[in-house]
PDB file of C-alpha atoms in Angstrom:
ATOM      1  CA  UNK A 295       4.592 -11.103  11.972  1.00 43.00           C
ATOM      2  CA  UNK A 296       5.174 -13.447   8.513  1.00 41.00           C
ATOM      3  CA  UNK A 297       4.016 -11.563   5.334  1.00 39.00           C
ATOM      4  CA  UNK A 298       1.031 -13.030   3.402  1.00 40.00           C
ATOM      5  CA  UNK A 299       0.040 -13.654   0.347  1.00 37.00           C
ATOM      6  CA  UNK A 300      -3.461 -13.509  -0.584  1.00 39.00           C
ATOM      7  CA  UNK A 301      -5.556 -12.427  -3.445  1.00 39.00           C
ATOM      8  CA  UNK A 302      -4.473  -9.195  -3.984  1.00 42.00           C
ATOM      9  CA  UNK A 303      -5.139  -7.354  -7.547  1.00 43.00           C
ATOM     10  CA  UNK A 304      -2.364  -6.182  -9.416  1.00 44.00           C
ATOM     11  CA  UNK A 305      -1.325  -2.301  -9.774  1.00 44.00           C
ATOM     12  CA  UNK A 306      -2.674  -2.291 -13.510  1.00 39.00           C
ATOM     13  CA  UNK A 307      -6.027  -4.089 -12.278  1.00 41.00           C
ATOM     14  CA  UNK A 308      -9.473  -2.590 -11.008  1.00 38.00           C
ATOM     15  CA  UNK A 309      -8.725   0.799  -9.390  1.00 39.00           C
ATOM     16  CA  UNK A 310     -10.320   3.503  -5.110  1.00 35.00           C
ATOM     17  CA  UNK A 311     -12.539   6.251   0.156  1.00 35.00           C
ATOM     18  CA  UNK A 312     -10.460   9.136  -0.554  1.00 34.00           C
ATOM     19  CA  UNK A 313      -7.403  11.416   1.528  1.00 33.00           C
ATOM     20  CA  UNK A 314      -8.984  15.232   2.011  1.00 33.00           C
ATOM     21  CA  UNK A 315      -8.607  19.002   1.437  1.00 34.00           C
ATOM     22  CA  UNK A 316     -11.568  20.121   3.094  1.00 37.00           C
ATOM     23  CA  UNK A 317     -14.931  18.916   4.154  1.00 40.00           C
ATOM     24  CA  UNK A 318     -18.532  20.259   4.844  1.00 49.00           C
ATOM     25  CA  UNK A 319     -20.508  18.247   7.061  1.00 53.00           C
ATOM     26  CA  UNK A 320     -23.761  16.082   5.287  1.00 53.00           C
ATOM     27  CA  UNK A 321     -26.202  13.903   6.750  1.00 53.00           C
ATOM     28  CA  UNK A 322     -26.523  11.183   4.551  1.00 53.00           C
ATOM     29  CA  UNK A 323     -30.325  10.596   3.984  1.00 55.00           C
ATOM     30  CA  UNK A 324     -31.729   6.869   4.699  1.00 61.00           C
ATOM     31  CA  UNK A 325     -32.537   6.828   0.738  1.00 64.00           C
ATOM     32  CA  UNK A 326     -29.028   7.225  -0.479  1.00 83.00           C
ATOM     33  CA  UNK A 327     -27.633   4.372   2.083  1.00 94.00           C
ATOM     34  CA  UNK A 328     -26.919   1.115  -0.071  1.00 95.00           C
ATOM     35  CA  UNK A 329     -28.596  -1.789   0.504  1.00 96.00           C
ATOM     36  CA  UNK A 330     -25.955  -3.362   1.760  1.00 96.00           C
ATOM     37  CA  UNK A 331     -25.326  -1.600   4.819  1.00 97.00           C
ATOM     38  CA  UNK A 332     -29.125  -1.354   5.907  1.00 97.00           C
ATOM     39  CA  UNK A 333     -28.777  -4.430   7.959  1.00 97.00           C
ATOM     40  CA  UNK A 334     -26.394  -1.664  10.173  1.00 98.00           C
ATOM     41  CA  UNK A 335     -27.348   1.167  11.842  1.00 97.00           C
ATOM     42  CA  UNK A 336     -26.465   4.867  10.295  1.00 95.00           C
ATOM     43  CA  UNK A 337     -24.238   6.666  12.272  1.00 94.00           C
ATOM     44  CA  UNK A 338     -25.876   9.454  14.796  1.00 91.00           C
ATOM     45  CA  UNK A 339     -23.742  12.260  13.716  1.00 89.00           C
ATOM     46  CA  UNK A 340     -22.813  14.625  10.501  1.00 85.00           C
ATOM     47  CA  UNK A 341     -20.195  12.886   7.742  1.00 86.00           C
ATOM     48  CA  UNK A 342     -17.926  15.213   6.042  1.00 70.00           C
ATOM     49  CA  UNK A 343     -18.002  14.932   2.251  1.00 70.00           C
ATOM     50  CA  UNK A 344     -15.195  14.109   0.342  1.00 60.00           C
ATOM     51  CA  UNK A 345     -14.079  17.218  -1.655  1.00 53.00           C
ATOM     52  CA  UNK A 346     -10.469  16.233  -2.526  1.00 49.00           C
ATOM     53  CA  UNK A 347      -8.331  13.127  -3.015  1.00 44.00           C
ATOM     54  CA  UNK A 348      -5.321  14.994  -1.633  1.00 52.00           C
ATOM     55  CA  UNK A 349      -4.554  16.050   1.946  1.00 47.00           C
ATOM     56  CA  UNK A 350      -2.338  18.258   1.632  1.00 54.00           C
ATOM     57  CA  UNK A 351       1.419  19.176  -0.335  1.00 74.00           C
ATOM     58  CA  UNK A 352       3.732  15.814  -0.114  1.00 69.00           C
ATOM     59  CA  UNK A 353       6.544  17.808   0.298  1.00 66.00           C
ATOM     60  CA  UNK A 354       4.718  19.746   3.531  1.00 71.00           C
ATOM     61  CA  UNK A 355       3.822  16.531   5.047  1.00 74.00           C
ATOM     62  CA  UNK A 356       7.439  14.818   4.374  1.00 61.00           C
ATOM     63  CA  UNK A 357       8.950  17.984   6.095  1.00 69.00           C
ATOM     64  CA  UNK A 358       6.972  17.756   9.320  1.00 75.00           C
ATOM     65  CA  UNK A 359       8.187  13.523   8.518  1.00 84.00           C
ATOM     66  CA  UNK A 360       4.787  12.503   9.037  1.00 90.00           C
ATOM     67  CA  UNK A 361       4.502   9.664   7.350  1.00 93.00           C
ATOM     68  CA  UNK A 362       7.686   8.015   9.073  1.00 95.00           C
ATOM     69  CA  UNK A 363       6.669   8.639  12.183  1.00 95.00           C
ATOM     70  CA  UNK A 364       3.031   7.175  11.641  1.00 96.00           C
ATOM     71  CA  UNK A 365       4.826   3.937  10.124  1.00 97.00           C
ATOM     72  CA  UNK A 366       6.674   3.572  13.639  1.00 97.00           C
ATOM     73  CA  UNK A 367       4.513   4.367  15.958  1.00 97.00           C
ATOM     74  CA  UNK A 368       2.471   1.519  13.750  1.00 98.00           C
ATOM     75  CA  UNK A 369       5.961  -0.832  14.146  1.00 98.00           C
ATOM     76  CA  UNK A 370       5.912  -1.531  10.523  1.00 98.00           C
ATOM     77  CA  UNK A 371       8.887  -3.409   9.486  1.00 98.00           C
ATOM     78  CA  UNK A 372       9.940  -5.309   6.345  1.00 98.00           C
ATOM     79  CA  UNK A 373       8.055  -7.849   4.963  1.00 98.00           C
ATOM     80  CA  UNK A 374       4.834  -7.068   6.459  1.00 98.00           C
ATOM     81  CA  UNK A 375       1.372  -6.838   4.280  1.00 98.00           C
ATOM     82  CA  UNK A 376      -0.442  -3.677   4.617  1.00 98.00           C
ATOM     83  CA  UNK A 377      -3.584  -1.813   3.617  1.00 98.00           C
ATOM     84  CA  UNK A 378      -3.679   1.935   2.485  1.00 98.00           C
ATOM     85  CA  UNK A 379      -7.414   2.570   2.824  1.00 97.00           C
ATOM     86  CA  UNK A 380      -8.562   6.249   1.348  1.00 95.00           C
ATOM     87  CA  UNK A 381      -4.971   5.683  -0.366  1.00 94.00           C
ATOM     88  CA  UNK A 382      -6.247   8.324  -2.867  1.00 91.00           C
ATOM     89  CA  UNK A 383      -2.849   9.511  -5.239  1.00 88.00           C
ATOM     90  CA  UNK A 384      -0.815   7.758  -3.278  1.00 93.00           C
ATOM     91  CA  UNK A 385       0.891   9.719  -0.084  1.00 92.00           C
ATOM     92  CA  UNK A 386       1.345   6.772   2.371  1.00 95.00           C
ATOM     93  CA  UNK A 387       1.101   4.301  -0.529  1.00 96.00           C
ATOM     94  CA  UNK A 388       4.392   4.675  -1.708  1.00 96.00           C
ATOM     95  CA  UNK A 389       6.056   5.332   1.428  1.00 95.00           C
ATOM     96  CA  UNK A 390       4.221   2.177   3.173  1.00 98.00           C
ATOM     97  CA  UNK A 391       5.765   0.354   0.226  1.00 97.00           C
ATOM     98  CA  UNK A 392       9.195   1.226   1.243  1.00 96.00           C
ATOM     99  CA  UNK A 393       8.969   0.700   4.176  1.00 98.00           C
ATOM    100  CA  UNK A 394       7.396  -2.743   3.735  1.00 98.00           C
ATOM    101  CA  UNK A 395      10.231  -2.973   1.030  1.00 97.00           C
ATOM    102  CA  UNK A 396      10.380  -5.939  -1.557  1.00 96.00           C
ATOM    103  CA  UNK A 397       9.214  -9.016   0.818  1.00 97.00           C
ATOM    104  CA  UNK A 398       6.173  -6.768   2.081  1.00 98.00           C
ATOM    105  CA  UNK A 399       3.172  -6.121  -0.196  1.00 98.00           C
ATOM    106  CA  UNK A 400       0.515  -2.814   0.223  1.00 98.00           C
ATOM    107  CA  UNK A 401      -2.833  -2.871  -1.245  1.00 98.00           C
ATOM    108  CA  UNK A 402      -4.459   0.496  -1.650  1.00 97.00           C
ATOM    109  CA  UNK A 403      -7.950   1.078  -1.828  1.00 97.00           C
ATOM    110  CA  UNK A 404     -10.306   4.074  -2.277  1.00 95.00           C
ATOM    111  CA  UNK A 405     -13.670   4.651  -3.686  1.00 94.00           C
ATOM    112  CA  UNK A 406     -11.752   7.167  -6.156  1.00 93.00           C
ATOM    113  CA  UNK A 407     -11.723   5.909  -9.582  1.00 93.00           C
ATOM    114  CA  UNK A 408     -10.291   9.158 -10.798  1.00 94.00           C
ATOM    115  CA  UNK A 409      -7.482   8.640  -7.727  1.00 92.00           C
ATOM    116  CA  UNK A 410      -6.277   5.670  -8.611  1.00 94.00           C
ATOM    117  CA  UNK A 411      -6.295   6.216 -12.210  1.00 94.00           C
ATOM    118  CA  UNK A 412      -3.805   8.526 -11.025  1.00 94.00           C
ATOM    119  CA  UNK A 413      -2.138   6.079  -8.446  1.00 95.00           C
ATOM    120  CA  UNK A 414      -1.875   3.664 -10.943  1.00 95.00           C
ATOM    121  CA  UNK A 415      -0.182   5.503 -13.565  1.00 95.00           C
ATOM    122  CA  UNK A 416       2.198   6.376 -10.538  1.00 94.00           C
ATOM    123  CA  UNK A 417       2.484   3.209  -9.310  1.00 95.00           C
ATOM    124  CA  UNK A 418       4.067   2.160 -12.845  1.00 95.00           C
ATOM    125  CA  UNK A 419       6.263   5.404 -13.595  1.00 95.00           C
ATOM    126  CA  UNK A 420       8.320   5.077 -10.530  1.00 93.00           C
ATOM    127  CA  UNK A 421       8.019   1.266 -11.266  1.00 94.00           C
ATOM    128  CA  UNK A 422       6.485  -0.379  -7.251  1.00 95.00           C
ATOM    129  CA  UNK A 423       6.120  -3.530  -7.796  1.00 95.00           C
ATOM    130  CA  UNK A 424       4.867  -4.621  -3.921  1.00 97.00           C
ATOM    131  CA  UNK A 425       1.986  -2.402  -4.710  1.00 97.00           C
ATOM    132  CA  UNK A 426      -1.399  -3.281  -5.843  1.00 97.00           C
ATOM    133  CA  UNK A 427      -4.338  -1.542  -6.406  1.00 96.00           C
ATOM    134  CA  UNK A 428      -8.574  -2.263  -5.688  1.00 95.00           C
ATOM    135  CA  UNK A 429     -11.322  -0.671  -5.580  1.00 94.00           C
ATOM    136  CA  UNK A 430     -13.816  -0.387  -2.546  1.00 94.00           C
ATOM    137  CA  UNK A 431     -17.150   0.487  -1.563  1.00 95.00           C
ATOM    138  CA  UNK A 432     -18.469   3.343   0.927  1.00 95.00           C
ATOM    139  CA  UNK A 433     -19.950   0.358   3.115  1.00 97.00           C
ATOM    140  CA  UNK A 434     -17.031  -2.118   2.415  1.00 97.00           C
ATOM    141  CA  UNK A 435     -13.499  -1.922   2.029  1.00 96.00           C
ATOM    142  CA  UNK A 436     -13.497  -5.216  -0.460  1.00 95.00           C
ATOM    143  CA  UNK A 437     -10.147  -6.578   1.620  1.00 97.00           C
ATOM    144  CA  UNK A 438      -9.407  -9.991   0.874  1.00 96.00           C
ATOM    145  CA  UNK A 439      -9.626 -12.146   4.353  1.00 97.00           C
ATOM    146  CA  UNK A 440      -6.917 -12.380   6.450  1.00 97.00           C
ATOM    147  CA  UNK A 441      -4.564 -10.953   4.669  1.00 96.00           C
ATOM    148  CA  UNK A 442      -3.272  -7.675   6.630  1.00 98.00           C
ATOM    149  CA  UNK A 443      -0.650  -7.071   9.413  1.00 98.00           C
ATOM    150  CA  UNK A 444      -1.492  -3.659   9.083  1.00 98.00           C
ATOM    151  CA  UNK A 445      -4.720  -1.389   7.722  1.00 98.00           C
ATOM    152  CA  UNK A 446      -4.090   2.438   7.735  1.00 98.00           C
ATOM    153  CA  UNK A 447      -6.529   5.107   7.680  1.00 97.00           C
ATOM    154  CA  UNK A 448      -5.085   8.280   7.758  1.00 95.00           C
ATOM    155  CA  UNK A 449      -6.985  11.249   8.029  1.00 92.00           C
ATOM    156  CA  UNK A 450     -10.113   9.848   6.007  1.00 92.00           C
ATOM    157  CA  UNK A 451     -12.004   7.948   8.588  1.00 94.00           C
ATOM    158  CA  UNK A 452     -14.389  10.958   9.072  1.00 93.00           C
ATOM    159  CA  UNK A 453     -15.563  10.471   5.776  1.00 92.00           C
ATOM    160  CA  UNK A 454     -16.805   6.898   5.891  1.00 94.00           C
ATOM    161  CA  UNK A 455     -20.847   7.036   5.571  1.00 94.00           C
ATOM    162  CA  UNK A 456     -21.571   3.714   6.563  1.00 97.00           C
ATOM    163  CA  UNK A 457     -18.971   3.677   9.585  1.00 97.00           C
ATOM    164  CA  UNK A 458     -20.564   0.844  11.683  1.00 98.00           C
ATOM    165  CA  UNK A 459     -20.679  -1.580   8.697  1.00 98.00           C
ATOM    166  CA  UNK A 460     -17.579  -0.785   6.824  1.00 98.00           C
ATOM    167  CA  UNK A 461     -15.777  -1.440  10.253  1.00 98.00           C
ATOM    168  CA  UNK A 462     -17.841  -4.662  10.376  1.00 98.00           C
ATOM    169  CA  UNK A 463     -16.763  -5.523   7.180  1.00 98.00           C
ATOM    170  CA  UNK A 464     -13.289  -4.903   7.532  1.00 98.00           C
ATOM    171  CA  UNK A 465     -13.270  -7.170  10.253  1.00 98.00           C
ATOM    172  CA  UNK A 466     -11.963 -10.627   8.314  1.00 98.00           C
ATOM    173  CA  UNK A 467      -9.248  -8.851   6.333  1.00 98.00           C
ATOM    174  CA  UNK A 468      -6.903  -8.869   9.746  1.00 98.00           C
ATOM    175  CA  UNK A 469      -4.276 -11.478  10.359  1.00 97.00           C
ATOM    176  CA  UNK A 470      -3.581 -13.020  13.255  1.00 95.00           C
ATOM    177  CA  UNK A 471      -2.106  -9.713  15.540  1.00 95.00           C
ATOM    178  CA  UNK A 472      -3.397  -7.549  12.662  1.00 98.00           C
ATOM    179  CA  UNK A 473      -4.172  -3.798  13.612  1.00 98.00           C
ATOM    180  CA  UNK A 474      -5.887  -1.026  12.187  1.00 98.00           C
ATOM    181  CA  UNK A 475      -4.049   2.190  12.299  1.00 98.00           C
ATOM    182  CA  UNK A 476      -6.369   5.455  12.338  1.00 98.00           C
ATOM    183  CA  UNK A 477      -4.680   8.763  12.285  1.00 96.00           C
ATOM    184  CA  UNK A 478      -7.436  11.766  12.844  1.00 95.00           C
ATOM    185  CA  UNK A 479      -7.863  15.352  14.023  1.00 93.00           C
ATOM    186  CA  UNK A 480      -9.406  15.830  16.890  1.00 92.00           C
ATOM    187  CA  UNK A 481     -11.790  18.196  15.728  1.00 87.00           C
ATOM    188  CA  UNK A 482     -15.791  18.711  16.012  1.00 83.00           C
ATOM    189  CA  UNK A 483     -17.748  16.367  14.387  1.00 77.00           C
ATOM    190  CA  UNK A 484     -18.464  16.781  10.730  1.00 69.00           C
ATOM    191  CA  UNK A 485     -15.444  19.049  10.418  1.00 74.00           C
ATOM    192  CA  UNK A 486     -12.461  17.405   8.555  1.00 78.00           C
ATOM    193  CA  UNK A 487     -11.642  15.217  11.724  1.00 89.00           C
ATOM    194  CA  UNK A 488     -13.561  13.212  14.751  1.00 94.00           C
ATOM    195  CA  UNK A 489     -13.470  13.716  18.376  1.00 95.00           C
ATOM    196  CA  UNK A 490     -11.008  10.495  19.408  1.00 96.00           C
ATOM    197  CA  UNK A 491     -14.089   9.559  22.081  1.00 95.00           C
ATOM    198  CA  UNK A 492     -16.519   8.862  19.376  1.00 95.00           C
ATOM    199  CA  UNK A 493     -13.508   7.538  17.072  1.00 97.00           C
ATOM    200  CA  UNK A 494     -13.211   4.629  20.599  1.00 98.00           C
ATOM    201  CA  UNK A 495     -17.093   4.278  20.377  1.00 97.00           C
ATOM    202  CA  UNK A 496     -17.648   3.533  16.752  1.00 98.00           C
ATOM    203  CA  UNK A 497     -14.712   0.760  17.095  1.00 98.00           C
ATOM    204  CA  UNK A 498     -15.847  -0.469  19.983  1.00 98.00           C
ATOM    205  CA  UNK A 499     -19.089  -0.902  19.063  1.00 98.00           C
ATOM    206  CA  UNK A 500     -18.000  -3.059  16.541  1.00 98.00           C
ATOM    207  CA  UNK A 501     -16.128  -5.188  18.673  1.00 98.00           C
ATOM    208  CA  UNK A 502     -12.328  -3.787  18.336  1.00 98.00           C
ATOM    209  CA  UNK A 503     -10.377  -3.054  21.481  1.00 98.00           C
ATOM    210  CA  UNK A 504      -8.013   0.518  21.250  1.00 98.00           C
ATOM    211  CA  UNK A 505      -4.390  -1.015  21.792  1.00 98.00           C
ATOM    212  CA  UNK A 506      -3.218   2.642  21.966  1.00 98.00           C
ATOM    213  CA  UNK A 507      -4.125   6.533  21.517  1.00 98.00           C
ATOM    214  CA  UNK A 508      -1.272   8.873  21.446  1.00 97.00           C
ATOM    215  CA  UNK A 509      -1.826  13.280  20.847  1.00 96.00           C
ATOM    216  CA  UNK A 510       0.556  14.177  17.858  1.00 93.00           C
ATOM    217  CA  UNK A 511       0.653  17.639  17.367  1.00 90.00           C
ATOM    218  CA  UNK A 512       3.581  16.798  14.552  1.00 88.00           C
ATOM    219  CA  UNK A 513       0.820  14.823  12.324  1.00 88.00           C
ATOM    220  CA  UNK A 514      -1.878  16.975  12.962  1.00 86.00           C
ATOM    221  CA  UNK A 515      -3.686  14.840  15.278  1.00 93.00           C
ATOM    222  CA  UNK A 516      -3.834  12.201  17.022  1.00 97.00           C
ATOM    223  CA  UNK A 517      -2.469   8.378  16.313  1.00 98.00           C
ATOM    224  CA  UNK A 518      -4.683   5.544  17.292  1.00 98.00           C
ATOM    225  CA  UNK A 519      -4.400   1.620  16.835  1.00 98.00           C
ATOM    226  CA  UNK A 520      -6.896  -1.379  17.559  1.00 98.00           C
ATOM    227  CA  UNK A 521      -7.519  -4.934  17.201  1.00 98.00           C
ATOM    228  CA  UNK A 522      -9.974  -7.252  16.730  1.00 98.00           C
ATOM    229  CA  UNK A 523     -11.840  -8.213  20.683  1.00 98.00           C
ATOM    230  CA  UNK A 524     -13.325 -11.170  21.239  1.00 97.00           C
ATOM    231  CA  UNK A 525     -16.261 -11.402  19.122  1.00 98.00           C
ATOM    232  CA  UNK A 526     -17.538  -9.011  16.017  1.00 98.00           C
ATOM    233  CA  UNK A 527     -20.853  -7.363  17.341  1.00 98.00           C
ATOM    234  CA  UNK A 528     -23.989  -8.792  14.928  1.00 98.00           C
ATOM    235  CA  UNK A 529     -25.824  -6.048  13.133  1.00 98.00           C
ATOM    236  CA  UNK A 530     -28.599  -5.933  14.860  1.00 97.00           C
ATOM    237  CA  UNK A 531     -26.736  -5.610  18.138  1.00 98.00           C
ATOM    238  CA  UNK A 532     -24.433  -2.566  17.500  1.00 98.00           C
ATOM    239  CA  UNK A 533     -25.280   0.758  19.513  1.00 97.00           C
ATOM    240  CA  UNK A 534     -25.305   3.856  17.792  1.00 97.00           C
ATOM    241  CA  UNK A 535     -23.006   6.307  19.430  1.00 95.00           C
ATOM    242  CA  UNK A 536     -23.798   9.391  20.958  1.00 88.00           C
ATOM    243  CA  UNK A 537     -21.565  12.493  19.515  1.00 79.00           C
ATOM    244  CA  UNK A 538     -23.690  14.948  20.678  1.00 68.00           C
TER     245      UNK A 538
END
């Protein structure tokens, strides 16, 4: 697939869901949801909180190669346009970047400000230029529209609060063929992963068909990718899946 070019802030621009240490498991009350996402239904299920914007040591994950054998089970190749959502400091940021190398362009996003402060001031030391930086919101990823070959989500989608519409929302940002990538532990809900059934069921309540699920032990998980189906559900219309 072509690259594109879209409206994409620059690395020194507006700065980021966050990457994870550890979790507890909350229940987001229907007072703290913004008003933006009300129009969607709450997901039936516990939503571990954000504690960390780092997963774990770089140096662990690069020796297990974990983030180049995400990248090609994803088929990213040169030139492509990608989004690093929960980028927080920058793991798969930098390494989507060169992979993507100088023709390809990554936009990282998190609801981190502190993160991609950080990211930012990384971004310019080791001097990325196909990198550029934006901040989201827990309800909305804020991706320009069809812009992406490519959206990651690495180990962070347990921690979306307002699953149903940020999925909903993330919807336009695909180009044509686009995928999002999810890469999660298959662990009880609420508990620093998400059982790959109700990972299918959130998605596909949304309207996104799973292209492909694969068990990787080797990036402690499993590897999942969809695409957009037919038609994006309405609000009104999406069922609330069961985790129980």
């Amino acid at each position: 697939m072509g690259r594109m070019r879209h409206a994409i802030l620059p690395a020194a621009a507006t700065l980021g869901v966050a990457l994870l240490a550890g979790c507890d498991a909350i229940a987001p009350a229907a007072s703290d949801r913004p008003e933006t996402a009300l129009q969607f239904p709450a997901p039936d299920r516990p939503v571990a909180a954000v504690v960390s914007t780092q997963f774990s040591n770089e140096d662990a994950r690069d020796e297990r190669n974990e983030a180049q054998v995400v990248m090609d089970l994803a088929d990213l190749r040169p030139g492509m346009t990608v989004a690093d959502i929960g980028a927080g400091e920058g793991y798969y940021t930098v390494r989507l970047a060169e992979r993507v190398g100088a023709d390809g362009r990554v936009l990282a996003q998190d609801i981190s400000r502190e993160a991609l402060d950080r990211l930012g001031r990384r971004v310019e030391r080791e001097r990325l230029e196909n990198i550029s930086i934006k901040f989201g919101d827990i309800d909305n990823p804020q991706l320009p529209p069809d812009s992406f070959d490519r959206i990651f989500m690495v180990h962070m989608y347990h921690e979306v609060t307002e699953p149903y519409a940020f999925l909903w929302n993330m919807w336009p940002a695909l180009g044509n063929g686009g995928q999002i990538v999810v890469v999660e532990s298959d662990s009880p809900v609420g508990r620093h992963g998400l059982p790959h059934n109700v990972l299918f069921c959130e998605f596909e309540a949304v309207g996104y068909v799973l292209v492909e699920y694969i068990e990787r032990p080797d990036i402690k998980g499993y590897f999942a990718r969809f695409e957009r189906g037919r038609e994006r559900t309405a609000p009104d219309k999406i069922k609330v899946c069961d985790a129980g």
